PDB file of C-alpha atoms in Angstrom:
ATOM      1  CA  MET A   1     -25.613   2.774 -19.303  1.00 43.00           C
ATOM      2  CA  HIS A   2     -25.067  -0.570 -19.108  1.00 47.00           C
ATOM      3  CA  SER A   3     -22.410  -1.579 -16.192  1.00 53.00           C
ATOM      4  CA  PRO A   4     -19.566  -3.356 -16.644  1.00 63.00           C
ATOM      5  CA  ALA A   5     -19.137  -6.801 -15.923  1.00 82.00           C
ATOM      6  CA  ILE A   6     -18.174  -7.550 -12.057  1.00 87.00           C
ATOM      7  CA  LYS A   7     -14.275  -8.063 -12.299  1.00 91.00           C
ATOM      8  CA  SER A   8     -13.037 -10.952  -9.689  1.00 92.00           C
ATOM      9  CA  SER A   9     -10.765  -8.684  -8.561  1.00 93.00           C
ATOM     10  CA  LEU A  10     -13.976  -6.818  -6.727  1.00 94.00           C
ATOM     11  CA  ARG A  11     -16.171  -9.983  -5.918  1.00 91.00           C
ATOM     12  CA  GLN A  12     -13.214 -10.783  -3.384  1.00 91.00           C
ATOM     13  CA  PHE A  13     -14.315  -7.966  -1.519  1.00 92.00           C
ATOM     14  CA  ALA A  14     -18.061  -9.576  -1.197  1.00 90.00           C
ATOM     15  CA  ALA A  15     -20.187 -10.792   1.880  1.00 82.00           C
ATOM     16  CA  SER A  16     -21.109 -13.604   0.170  1.00 80.00           C
ATOM     17  CA  ALA A  17     -17.100 -14.362  -0.752  1.00 82.00           C
ATOM     18  CA  ASN A  18     -15.915 -14.015   2.854  1.00 83.00           C
ATOM     19  CA  ARG A  19     -16.393 -16.269   6.110  1.00 74.00           C
ATOM     20  CA  LYS A  20     -13.971 -14.415   8.336  1.00 81.00           C
ATOM     21  CA  SER A  21     -12.755 -11.134   8.941  1.00 81.00           C
ATOM     22  CA  PRO A  22     -10.289  -8.514   6.678  1.00 82.00           C
ATOM     23  CA  ARG A  23      -6.686  -9.666   7.508  1.00 83.00           C
ATOM     24  CA  HIS A  24      -5.832  -6.139   9.049  1.00 84.00           C
ATOM     25  CA  PHE A  25      -8.888  -5.594  11.300  1.00 84.00           C
ATOM     26  CA  GLY A  26      -8.447  -5.659  14.962  1.00 79.00           C
ATOM     27  CA  THR A  27      -4.701  -4.609  14.796  1.00 83.00           C
ATOM     28  CA  ARG A  28      -4.619  -1.748  12.621  1.00 89.00           C
ATOM     29  CA  TYR A  29      -8.422  -0.321  12.839  1.00 87.00           C
ATOM     30  CA  ASP A  30     -11.427  -0.818  14.617  1.00 89.00           C
ATOM     31  CA  ARG A  31     -15.127  -1.346  14.081  1.00 85.00           C
ATOM     32  CA  GLN A  32     -15.513   2.074  13.618  1.00 86.00           C
ATOM     33  CA  GLY A  33     -12.646   2.820  11.047  1.00 83.00           C
ATOM     34  CA  ARG A  34     -10.300   4.239  13.620  1.00 92.00           C
ATOM     35  CA  PHE A  35      -6.366   3.290  12.838  1.00 93.00           C
ATOM     36  CA  LEU A  36      -4.516   1.415  15.905  1.00 95.00           C
ATOM     37  CA  THR A  37      -1.333   2.255  16.885  1.00 94.00           C
ATOM     38  CA  GLU A  38       0.848  -0.280  14.774  1.00 95.00           C
ATOM     39  CA  ARG A  39       4.565   0.662  14.503  1.00 97.00           C
ATOM     40  CA  GLY A  40       7.351  -0.118  12.099  1.00 98.00           C
ATOM     41  CA  ASN A  41       9.431   1.042   9.349  1.00 98.00           C
ATOM     42  CA  THR A  42       8.771   1.143   5.548  1.00 98.00           C
ATOM     43  CA  VAL A  43      10.101   2.173   1.832  1.00 98.00           C
ATOM     44  CA  ILE A  44       7.823   4.319   0.063  1.00 98.00           C
ATOM     45  CA  SER A  45       7.380   7.018  -2.470  1.00 98.00           C
ATOM     46  CA  HIS A  46       4.552   9.741  -1.114  1.00 98.00           C
ATOM     47  CA  VAL A  47       2.375  10.931  -3.755  1.00 98.00           C
ATOM     48  CA  VAL A  48       3.460  14.373  -5.234  1.00 98.00           C
ATOM     49  CA  PRO A  49       1.202  17.067  -3.495  1.00 98.00           C
ATOM     50  CA  ASP A  50      -1.223  19.191  -5.869  1.00 97.00           C
ATOM     51  CA  THR A  51      -0.304  17.497  -9.297  1.00 98.00           C
ATOM     52  CA  PRO A  52      -2.802  15.499 -11.954  1.00 98.00           C
ATOM     53  CA  THR A  53      -2.005  12.481  -9.813  1.00 98.00           C
ATOM     54  CA  GLN A  54      -2.996  13.194  -6.682  1.00 98.00           C
ATOM     55  CA  ARG A  55      -6.141  15.476  -7.969  1.00 98.00           C
ATOM     56  CA  ALA A  56      -7.452  12.361  -9.829  1.00 98.00           C
ATOM     57  CA  LEU A  57      -6.634  10.089  -6.605  1.00 98.00           C
ATOM     58  CA  VAL A  58      -8.424  12.363  -4.608  1.00 98.00           C
ATOM     59  CA  ALA A  59     -11.753  12.721  -7.246  1.00 98.00           C
ATOM     60  CA  LEU A  60     -11.450   8.625  -6.928  1.00 98.00           C
ATOM     61  CA  ARG A  61     -11.215   8.666  -3.002  1.00 98.00           C
ATOM     62  CA  ASP A  62     -14.475  11.172  -3.319  1.00 98.00           C
ATOM     63  CA  ARG A  63     -16.915   9.205  -5.531  1.00 97.00           C
ATOM     64  CA  LEU A  64     -15.715   6.020  -3.477  1.00 98.00           C
ATOM     65  CA  MET A  65     -16.385   7.844   0.099  1.00 97.00           C
ATOM     66  CA  ALA A  66     -20.172   8.591  -1.931  1.00 97.00           C
ATOM     67  CA  MET A  67     -21.031   4.730  -2.700  1.00 97.00           C
ATOM     68  CA  PRO A  68     -23.357   2.356  -1.241  1.00 93.00           C
ATOM     69  CA  ASP A  69     -21.181   0.266   2.052  1.00 95.00           C
ATOM     70  CA  ALA A  70     -18.656   2.963   1.770  1.00 97.00           C
ATOM     71  CA  ASP A  71     -19.259   3.133   6.097  1.00 95.00           C
ATOM     72  CA  ARG A  72     -17.545  -0.707   5.852  1.00 95.00           C
ATOM     73  CA  LEU A  73     -14.269   1.248   4.541  1.00 96.00           C
ATOM     74  CA  ALA A  74     -11.684   2.961   6.878  1.00 96.00           C
ATOM     75  CA  PHE A  75      -9.744   5.463   4.343  1.00 97.00           C
ATOM     76  CA  THR A  76      -6.687   6.473   5.368  1.00 97.00           C
ATOM     77  CA  PRO A  77      -5.676  10.397   4.654  1.00 97.00           C
ATOM     78  CA  VAL A  78      -5.113  11.682   1.525  1.00 98.00           C
ATOM     79  CA  SER A  79      -1.606  13.227   3.075  1.00 97.00           C
ATOM     80  CA  SER A  80      -0.685   9.417   3.239  1.00 97.00           C
ATOM     81  CA  LEU A  81      -1.391   8.392  -0.285  1.00 98.00           C
ATOM     82  CA  HIS A  82       1.618   6.236  -1.208  1.00 98.00           C
ATOM     83  CA  MET A  83       3.431   3.227  -3.044  1.00 98.00           C
ATOM     84  CA  THR A  84       5.079   0.659  -0.791  1.00 98.00           C
ATOM     85  CA  LEU A  85       8.535  -0.151  -2.546  1.00 98.00           C
ATOM     86  CA  PHE A  86       9.510  -2.785   0.302  1.00 98.00           C
ATOM     87  CA  GLN A  87       7.589  -3.638   3.239  1.00 97.00           C
ATOM     88  CA  GLY A  88       9.697  -2.972   6.275  1.00 97.00           C
ATOM     89  CA  ILE A  89       9.276  -4.400   9.515  1.00 97.00           C
ATOM     90  CA  ILE A  90       6.608  -4.164  12.181  1.00 96.00           C
ATOM     91  CA  GLU A  91       5.646  -4.281  15.646  1.00 94.00           C
ATOM     92  CA  TYR A  92       3.457  -7.487  15.224  1.00 91.00           C
ATOM     93  CA  ARG A  93       5.436  -9.717  13.146  1.00 94.00           C
ATOM     94  CA  ARG A  94       8.734 -10.721  14.759  1.00 96.00           C
ATOM     95  CA  HIS A  95       9.682 -13.564  13.170  1.00 96.00           C
ATOM     96  CA  TRP A  96      11.469 -14.792  10.004  1.00 96.00           C
ATOM     97  CA  PRO A  97      10.984 -13.603   7.017  1.00 97.00           C
ATOM     98  CA  TYR A  98       9.729 -10.650   8.288  1.00 97.00           C
ATOM     99  CA  TRP A  99      12.467 -10.171  10.527  1.00 98.00           C
ATOM    100  CA  PRO A 100      16.211 -10.178   9.800  1.00 97.00           C
ATOM    101  CA  GLN A 101      17.730 -12.996  11.133  1.00 96.00           C
ATOM    102  CA  ASP A 102      20.889 -11.317  12.787  1.00 95.00           C
ATOM    103  CA  GLN A 103      18.464  -9.322  14.710  1.00 97.00           C
ATOM    104  CA  LEU A 104      17.016 -10.311  18.488  1.00 97.00           C
ATOM    105  CA  SER A 105      13.128 -10.084  17.684  1.00 96.00           C
ATOM    106  CA  SER A 106      13.074  -8.307  20.837  1.00 96.00           C
ATOM    107  CA  THR A 107      14.441  -5.439  19.573  1.00 98.00           C
ATOM    108  CA  SER A 108      12.793  -2.745  19.534  1.00 98.00           C
ATOM    109  CA  ILE A 109      11.403  -0.651  17.096  1.00 98.00           C
ATOM    110  CA  ASP A 110      13.203   2.678  17.450  1.00 98.00           C
ATOM    111  CA  ALA A 111      16.387   0.478  17.395  1.00 98.00           C
ATOM    112  CA  MET A 112      15.716  -1.266  14.206  1.00 98.00           C
ATOM    113  CA  THR A 113      14.842   1.924  12.790  1.00 98.00           C
ATOM    114  CA  ARG A 114      18.361   3.585  13.735  1.00 98.00           C
ATOM    115  CA  LEU A 115      19.663   0.491  11.845  1.00 97.00           C
ATOM    116  CA  TYR A 116      18.438   0.769   8.618  1.00 98.00           C
ATOM    117  CA  ARG A 117      18.983   3.986   8.784  1.00 97.00           C
ATOM    118  CA  GLU A 118      22.439   3.436   8.981  1.00 97.00           C
ATOM    119  CA  ARG A 119      22.813   0.963   6.917  1.00 96.00           C
ATOM    120  CA  LEU A 120      20.473   2.954   4.059  1.00 97.00           C
ATOM    121  CA  ALA A 121      22.948   5.663   4.246  1.00 94.00           C
ATOM    122  CA  GLN A 122      25.537   4.084   2.352  1.00 91.00           C
ATOM    123  CA  PHE A 123      22.696   2.160   0.189  1.00 94.00           C
ATOM    124  CA  SER A 124      23.264   2.612  -3.777  1.00 93.00           C
ATOM    125  CA  ARG A 125      20.271   3.138  -5.453  1.00 93.00           C
ATOM    126  CA  PRO A 126      18.768   1.717  -8.960  1.00 96.00           C
ATOM    127  CA  ALA A 127      17.995   4.459 -11.303  1.00 97.00           C
ATOM    128  CA  PRO A 128      14.428   5.942 -11.156  1.00 97.00           C
ATOM    129  CA  PHE A 129      11.383   4.238 -12.292  1.00 98.00           C
ATOM    130  CA  ARG A 130       7.570   5.146 -13.319  1.00 98.00           C
ATOM    131  CA  VAL A 131       4.779   3.475 -12.587  1.00 98.00           C
ATOM    132  CA  LYS A 132       1.020   3.532 -14.016  1.00 98.00           C
ATOM    133  CA  ALA A 133      -2.374   2.362 -12.629  1.00 98.00           C
ATOM    134  CA  VAL A 134      -3.832  -1.158 -14.219  1.00 98.00           C
ATOM    135  CA  ASP A 135      -6.828  -1.600 -11.684  1.00 97.00           C
ATOM    136  CA  VAL A 136      -8.985  -0.205  -8.982  1.00 97.00           C
ATOM    137  CA  VAL A 137     -10.549  -1.983  -5.957  1.00 96.00           C
ATOM    138  CA  PRO A 138     -12.348  -0.277  -3.362  1.00 96.00           C
ATOM    139  CA  THR A 139      -9.166  -0.299  -1.026  1.00 96.00           C
ATOM    140  CA  GLN A 140      -6.511   0.587  -3.626  1.00 97.00           C
ATOM    141  CA  VAL A 141      -4.993   1.370  -7.021  1.00 98.00           C
ATOM    142  CA  THR A 142      -2.935  -0.825  -8.331  1.00 97.00           C
ATOM    143  CA  ILE A 143       0.677  -0.563  -9.911  1.00 97.00           C
ATOM    144  CA  GLU A 144       2.915  -1.487 -11.981  1.00 98.00           C
ATOM    145  CA  GLY A 145       6.257  -0.409 -13.732  1.00 98.00           C
ATOM    146  CA  ALA A 146       5.266   1.852 -16.566  1.00 98.00           C
ATOM    147  CA  SER A 147       7.454   0.103 -19.252  1.00 98.00           C
ATOM    148  CA  PRO A 148       9.124  -3.375 -19.400  1.00 98.00           C
ATOM    149  CA  GLU A 149      12.126  -1.228 -18.257  1.00 98.00           C
ATOM    150  CA  ASP A 150      10.226  -0.118 -15.458  1.00 98.00           C
ATOM    151  CA  ARG A 151       9.556  -3.069 -14.285  1.00 98.00           C
ATOM    152  CA  ALA A 152      13.039  -4.421 -14.311  1.00 98.00           C
ATOM    153  CA  LEU A 153      14.051  -1.538 -11.899  1.00 98.00           C
ATOM    154  CA  LEU A 154      11.456  -2.114  -9.796  1.00 98.00           C
ATOM    155  CA  LYS A 155      12.264  -5.642  -9.215  1.00 98.00           C
ATOM    156  CA  ALA A 156      16.436  -4.396  -8.468  1.00 98.00           C
ATOM    157  CA  TRP A 157      15.237  -1.826  -6.126  1.00 98.00           C
ATOM    158  CA  ARG A 158      13.411  -4.776  -3.959  1.00 98.00           C
ATOM    159  CA  ASP A 159      15.979  -7.145  -4.395  1.00 97.00           C
ATOM    160  CA  SER A 160      18.926  -3.972  -3.358  1.00 97.00           C
ATOM    161  CA  LEU A 161      16.026  -3.133  -0.456  1.00 98.00           C
ATOM    162  CA  SER A 162      16.102  -6.648   0.385  1.00 97.00           C
ATOM    163  CA  ASP A 163      19.907  -7.014   1.206  1.00 95.00           C
ATOM    164  CA  ALA A 164      19.831  -3.779   3.314  1.00 95.00           C
ATOM    165  CA  PHE A 165      17.061  -5.160   5.549  1.00 97.00           C
ATOM    166  CA  GLY A 166      18.317  -8.988   5.857  1.00 97.00           C
ATOM    167  CA  TYR A 167      15.021 -10.709   5.005  1.00 98.00           C
ATOM    168  CA  ARG A 168      12.630 -11.393   1.206  1.00 97.00           C
ATOM    169  CA  HIS A 169       8.903 -11.910   2.374  1.00 96.00           C
ATOM    170  CA  PRO A 170       7.057 -14.790   0.564  1.00 96.00           C
ATOM    171  CA  ASP A 171       5.483 -12.322  -1.560  1.00 95.00           C
ATOM    172  CA  HIS A 172       9.178 -10.818  -2.907  1.00 96.00           C
ATOM    173  CA  ASP A 173       8.699 -11.455  -6.034  1.00 95.00           C
ATOM    174  CA  THR A 174       4.921 -11.642  -7.074  1.00 96.00           C
ATOM    175  CA  TYR A 175       4.432  -8.609  -4.815  1.00 97.00           C
ATOM    176  CA  ARG A 176       1.998  -6.001  -6.310  1.00 97.00           C
ATOM    177  CA  PHE A 177       2.632  -2.454  -6.002  1.00 98.00           C
ATOM    178  CA  HIS A 178      -0.993  -0.141  -5.342  1.00 98.00           C
ATOM    179  CA  ILE A 179      -1.077   3.225  -3.386  1.00 98.00           C
ATOM    180  CA  THR A 180      -4.210   2.251  -0.466  1.00 97.00           C
ATOM    181  CA  LEU A 181      -7.147   4.198  -0.124  1.00 98.00           C
ATOM    182  CA  SER A 182      -8.773   2.260   2.293  1.00 97.00           C
ATOM    183  CA  TYR A 183      -9.061  -0.825   4.855  1.00 95.00           C
ATOM    184  CA  PRO A 184     -12.231  -2.839   4.776  1.00 94.00           C
ATOM    185  CA  VAL A 185     -13.802  -3.193   8.122  1.00 93.00           C
ATOM    186  CA  GLU A 186     -16.465  -5.373   6.635  1.00 93.00           C
ATOM    187  CA  TRP A 187     -17.103  -7.034   3.189  1.00 93.00           C
ATOM    188  CA  LEU A 188     -19.140  -5.273   0.426  1.00 94.00           C
ATOM    189  CA  ALA A 189     -23.125  -6.356  -0.259  1.00 93.00           C
ATOM    190  CA  GLU A 190     -23.685  -8.395  -3.220  1.00 92.00           C
ATOM    191  CA  GLU A 191     -26.409  -6.121  -4.575  1.00 94.00           C
ATOM    192  CA  HIS A 192     -23.946  -3.147  -4.225  1.00 94.00           C
ATOM    193  CA  LEU A 193     -21.192  -4.497  -6.531  1.00 95.00           C
ATOM    194  CA  GLU A 194     -22.290  -3.563 -10.074  1.00 95.00           C
ATOM    195  CA  ALA A 195     -22.482  -0.372  -8.581  1.00 96.00           C
ATOM    196  CA  TRP A 196     -18.942  -0.251  -7.526  1.00 97.00           C
ATOM    197  CA  GLN A 197     -18.061  -1.865 -10.270  1.00 96.00           C
ATOM    198  CA  GLU A 198     -18.928   1.072 -12.601  1.00 96.00           C
ATOM    199  CA  VAL A 199     -17.458   4.116 -10.049  1.00 97.00           C
ATOM    200  CA  LEU A 200     -14.417   1.709 -10.064  1.00 97.00           C
ATOM    201  CA  SER A 201     -13.881   1.284 -13.786  1.00 96.00           C
ATOM    202  CA  GLU A 202     -14.534   4.888 -14.268  1.00 97.00           C
ATOM    203  CA  GLY A 203     -11.517   5.427 -11.909  1.00 97.00           C
ATOM    204  CA  LEU A 204      -9.253   3.576 -13.588  1.00 98.00           C
ATOM    205  CA  ALA A 205     -10.072   5.360 -16.824  1.00 98.00           C
ATOM    206  CA  LEU A 206     -10.311   8.531 -14.712  1.00 98.00           C
ATOM    207  CA  LEU A 207      -6.330   7.736 -13.726  1.00 98.00           C
ATOM    208  CA  GLN A 208      -5.045   6.265 -16.840  1.00 98.00           C
ATOM    209  CA  ARG A 209      -6.299   9.453 -18.477  1.00 98.00           C
ATOM    210  CA  GLU A 210      -5.535  12.423 -16.337  1.00 97.00           C
ATOM    211  CA  ALA A 211      -1.961  10.535 -14.982  1.00 98.00           C
ATOM    212  CA  PRO A 212      -0.774   8.177 -17.232  1.00 98.00           C
ATOM    213  CA  VAL A 213       2.352   8.300 -15.419  1.00 98.00           C
ATOM    214  CA  LEU A 214       2.056   8.600 -11.674  1.00 98.00           C
ATOM    215  CA  GLU A 215       3.751  11.256  -9.827  1.00 98.00           C
ATOM    216  CA  LEU A 216       5.887  10.210  -7.154  1.00 98.00           C
ATOM    217  CA  GLN A 217       8.258  11.338  -5.113  1.00 98.00           C
ATOM    218  CA  PRO A 218      11.586   9.671  -4.958  1.00 98.00           C
ATOM    219  CA  PRO A 219      11.401   6.449  -2.283  1.00 98.00           C
ATOM    220  CA  ALA A 220      12.486   7.419   1.069  1.00 98.00           C
ATOM    221  CA  PHE A 221      12.602   5.384   4.260  1.00 98.00           C
ATOM    222  CA  CYS A 222      10.342   6.098   6.785  1.00 98.00           C
ATOM    223  CA  SER A 223       8.566   5.351  10.121  1.00 98.00           C
ATOM    224  CA  PHE A 224       5.242   5.085  11.820  1.00 98.00           C
ATOM    225  CA  ASN A 225       2.734   4.782  14.330  1.00 97.00           C
ATOM    226  CA  ASP A 226       0.141   3.957  12.548  1.00 96.00           C
ATOM    227  CA  MET A 227      -1.570   4.410   8.658  1.00 95.00           C
ATOM    228  CA  GLU A 228      -2.476   7.845   8.684  1.00 96.00           C
ATOM    229  CA  HIS A 229       1.119   9.410   8.391  1.00 97.00           C
ATOM    230  CA  PHE A 230       4.963   8.195   7.222  1.00 98.00           C
ATOM    231  CA  GLU A 231       7.299  10.447   8.577  1.00 98.00           C
ATOM    232  CA  GLU A 232      10.545  10.512   5.559  1.00 98.00           C
ATOM    233  CA  LEU A 233      13.534   9.877   7.555  1.00 98.00           C
ATOM    234  CA  LEU A 234      15.675   9.374   4.299  1.00 98.00           C
ATOM    235  CA  VAL A 235      15.371  10.292   1.036  1.00 97.00           C
ATOM    236  CA  LEU A 236      16.957   7.447  -1.077  1.00 97.00           C
TER     237      LEU A 236
END
């Protein structure tokens, strides 16, 4: 069967298209794909365990791990699968607009987490939202609101959370929601892209067939020490 055309979203992972190391290499994970300490907090929705959504994601993840060049990716654990709703603070980004102006940049991560937990205890949550998969690349499943109403609700959540956190990232309004599967340690070889595209296209079709609406837990404020586990502190 003829493979589908290679999308631009995949080509950006090709070695021929990159002249620098992946963005998080050396701070989030090392050359061996081991995740490094990188403390922070965030608001996420975990994938609901033992559901068609998790099973489809695990099947996709297994296919990707069996691909040529899969050793160039650092895969996150199944237990950590989630959609980030709002990016909290992180150890290495201690400046505006990634850190609130009303707090000293030297404040410890633990103290900031306590502060946000107190603020979010009074958080007035918008209505629940639904999401769907719209693309798959080697590192993630790109998702968006399942309907125009859901997309508006996602925006309402982010706007409300930005008030509680005290900042808006530069990509606040253009942020692409996703479920991370892995991080690139090295870029993919050009000769393997066609095989990757075929598997990615099949993976998207699998998700859209088996989980047309992705089953996510309610948003929760979480702390983390690395990208392998996100501890839920407060369900919003």
